[in-house]
């Protein structure tokens, strides 16, 4: 028979084990047990607690799922106030901060600063007594915050019990709670699928999730924490530097930023800002700047604080990724495949480091959901290389006379009917190549870099040529004369000659490029390559039916259908014939059964290659049956990192993808 003490001992053992595995899995991403082992232990503990409720303790990992809903949050006075940070926006302002620090402590020495990303989330103070989480409070006004203990207990990266030794009687751990970008995207997809309003940005989602009266909702949200400091601490000797405090936090099982570094003086700080600025877009969470802190705690104490902000710390802000502006107009763009995209023309605004005057409104459903109207004041977001988008309107600033936007039922360019296929988000112009917009886009695509790569044939020139009715389709390009081209506005005789030569040159191409250039729906570069190496000749491809096409890697039923439909159209067949008779040709494709280990693998090249040019490397890899992708994802098999590799390398490391150097690549290629 098992005694009560034995059961209680086992429960305690299970709690500690599960809390440790939890830490390994969520906080440091180094799981040491399988999911099934974890689940088994978890269930064992749950059963024990069910059978003997007195075994249930506050640090039990079974209690992370949330509990009874609250009526309201009660107030909590922080034992030590929660400080905010003063901001600087450029190098001069940072220099001034450093000077103020040194003046105050009367030092000419180079200061050591602890540097870390400034997360865009919400500040939290978590109180541990005897190592057990007893209370968690939001920042509030810095002195008094809200009691969100039950909610914070659901966050997997927050320890319910501190690990290791040197556990103080009391410690308040300060940190930032946030939702990683990926979790945010998933959360919003789920919100939309459930017909609920998506969140505007990860920060709002984190705030909304943490301030739920029903902690079960909080438990279902992908919240995480990075800790950045210690408030009150009783019962141990407080660490002598910020960096030592952070190491201590780490040893207690608290997550701290992996980007935390010590830097020396102004130059070190500025270098760190540059470093993190480059990395900003590839980090898995939103940041809005860098935090610098005087590392030495004795100096921090001498510096003290003014109002709510310490003199010993500063936030260097990055350019905001969201700004407000006004929608001056909403226009419809017609894409190559007829897709209609509503675009907001904006009063120019500086956001994410550039001036933005257009933002996509994506499609009909999006514009309706956000109810964006001409005249509205809106929040525009531009993060990384993504197209700027309208996040939301500011309802209080809507003018009285505004009218709801309706998608046109006729194409604004060619007046053909607009169709919307069930299940597709985009409305489309049904005009096909009758539509001037679609023709322009088709020709631009034909000339683009990854297609026929016609040097000097930019978008503007294509538009002029179509508008002047000098060309109707891609085949017409090859009959243009120097004098016709020179008749265009802003086109000199010399440029016209160059363009005619470039057209001549572009006639020698590759089968895959030609296929890609045709602009068949859903046939991208990779699919075009698969088609080329499978069918070898244009005639073979033209005769393929959907069944034959689906056999090819990369080709699903939808693409197969688009391909067959494309070649069925008399117009398309005619343009292809005219292209061929104008002299477009390519070397005969060789059937190659690659036996290379790289066959079918996806690689990403990043950084500077020294012995091989990037295009050379790519060509050789393709010849071996490998794919070369532009960005790192879970599907990437290898990342080849050259000199000064940056964000792609970081991403590969985050995703645990094998990274090789150039020497290894060359060995593989030979
Ligand atoms: O990541 C943050 N948002 C962050 C906020 C990081 C810090 O190290 C902070 C902070 C607010 C106050 N440190 C203080 C003292």
PDB file of N, CA, C and O in Angstrom, residues 22 118 131 158 171 206 403 406 499 622:
ATOM      1  N   UNK A  22       9.219  21.502 -18.550  1.00  0.00           N
ATOM      2  CA  UNK A  22       8.526  22.648 -19.082  1.00  0.00           C
ATOM      3  C   UNK A  22       9.528  23.757 -19.427  1.00  0.00           C
ATOM      4  O   UNK A  22       9.492  24.364 -20.498  1.00  0.00           O
ATOM      5  N   UNK A 118      14.359  46.093 -26.974  1.00  0.00           N
ATOM      6  CA  UNK A 118      13.197  46.570 -26.229  1.00  0.00           C
ATOM      7  C   UNK A 118      11.966  45.930 -26.863  1.00  0.00           C
ATOM      8  O   UNK A 118      11.583  46.234 -27.988  1.00  0.00           O
ATOM      9  N   UNK A 131      10.572  31.105  -3.390  1.00  0.00           N
ATOM     10  CA  UNK A 131      10.702  30.479  -4.708  1.00  0.00           C
ATOM     11  C   UNK A 131       9.382  30.173  -5.399  1.00  0.00           C
ATOM     12  O   UNK A 131       9.379  29.723  -6.538  1.00  0.00           O
ATOM     13  N   UNK A 158       6.841  31.326 -17.874  1.00  0.00           N
ATOM     14  CA  UNK A 158       6.939  31.906 -16.527  1.00  0.00           C
ATOM     15  C   UNK A 158       7.068  30.765 -15.521  1.00  0.00           C
ATOM     16  O   UNK A 158       6.173  29.918 -15.444  1.00  0.00           O
ATOM     17  N   UNK A 171      11.317  37.829  -3.944  1.00  0.00           N
ATOM     18  CA  UNK A 171      11.909  38.535  -5.081  1.00  0.00           C
ATOM     19  C   UNK A 171      10.812  38.921  -6.066  1.00  0.00           C
ATOM     20  O   UNK A 171       9.896  38.142  -6.337  1.00  0.00           O
ATOM     21  N   UNK A 206      -1.283  40.843 -26.997  1.00  0.00           N
ATOM     22  CA  UNK A 206      -0.719  40.454 -25.702  1.00  0.00           C
ATOM     23  C   UNK A 206      -1.476  41.152 -24.580  1.00  0.00           C
ATOM     24  O   UNK A 206      -1.861  40.528 -23.584  1.00  0.00           O
ATOM     25  N   UNK A 403     -18.674  57.819 -47.239  1.00  0.00           N
ATOM     26  CA  UNK A 403     -19.535  56.760 -47.775  1.00  0.00           C
ATOM     27  C   UNK A 403     -18.767  55.449 -47.853  1.00  0.00           C
ATOM     28  O   UNK A 403     -17.571  55.424 -48.135  1.00  0.00           O
ATOM     29  N   UNK A 406     -17.532  50.485 -52.106  1.00  0.00           N
ATOM     30  CA  UNK A 406     -18.025  49.246 -52.717  1.00  0.00           C
ATOM     31  C   UNK A 406     -17.106  48.847 -53.859  1.00  0.00           C
ATOM     32  O   UNK A 406     -16.664  49.692 -54.646  1.00  0.00           O
ATOM     33  N   UNK A 499      17.502  49.272 -76.463  1.00  0.00           N
ATOM     34  CA  UNK A 499      16.377  48.394 -76.158  1.00  0.00           C
ATOM     35  C   UNK A 499      16.152  47.386 -77.275  1.00  0.00           C
ATOM     36  O   UNK A 499      15.915  46.200 -77.018  1.00  0.00           O
ATOM     37  N   UNK A 622      20.913  23.681 -59.280  1.00  0.00           N
ATOM     38  CA  UNK A 622      19.713  23.331 -60.036  1.00  0.00           C
ATOM     39  C   UNK A 622      19.992  22.136 -60.937  1.00  0.00           C
ATOM     40  O   UNK A 622      19.179  21.232 -61.070  1.00  0.00           O
TER      41      UNK A 622
END
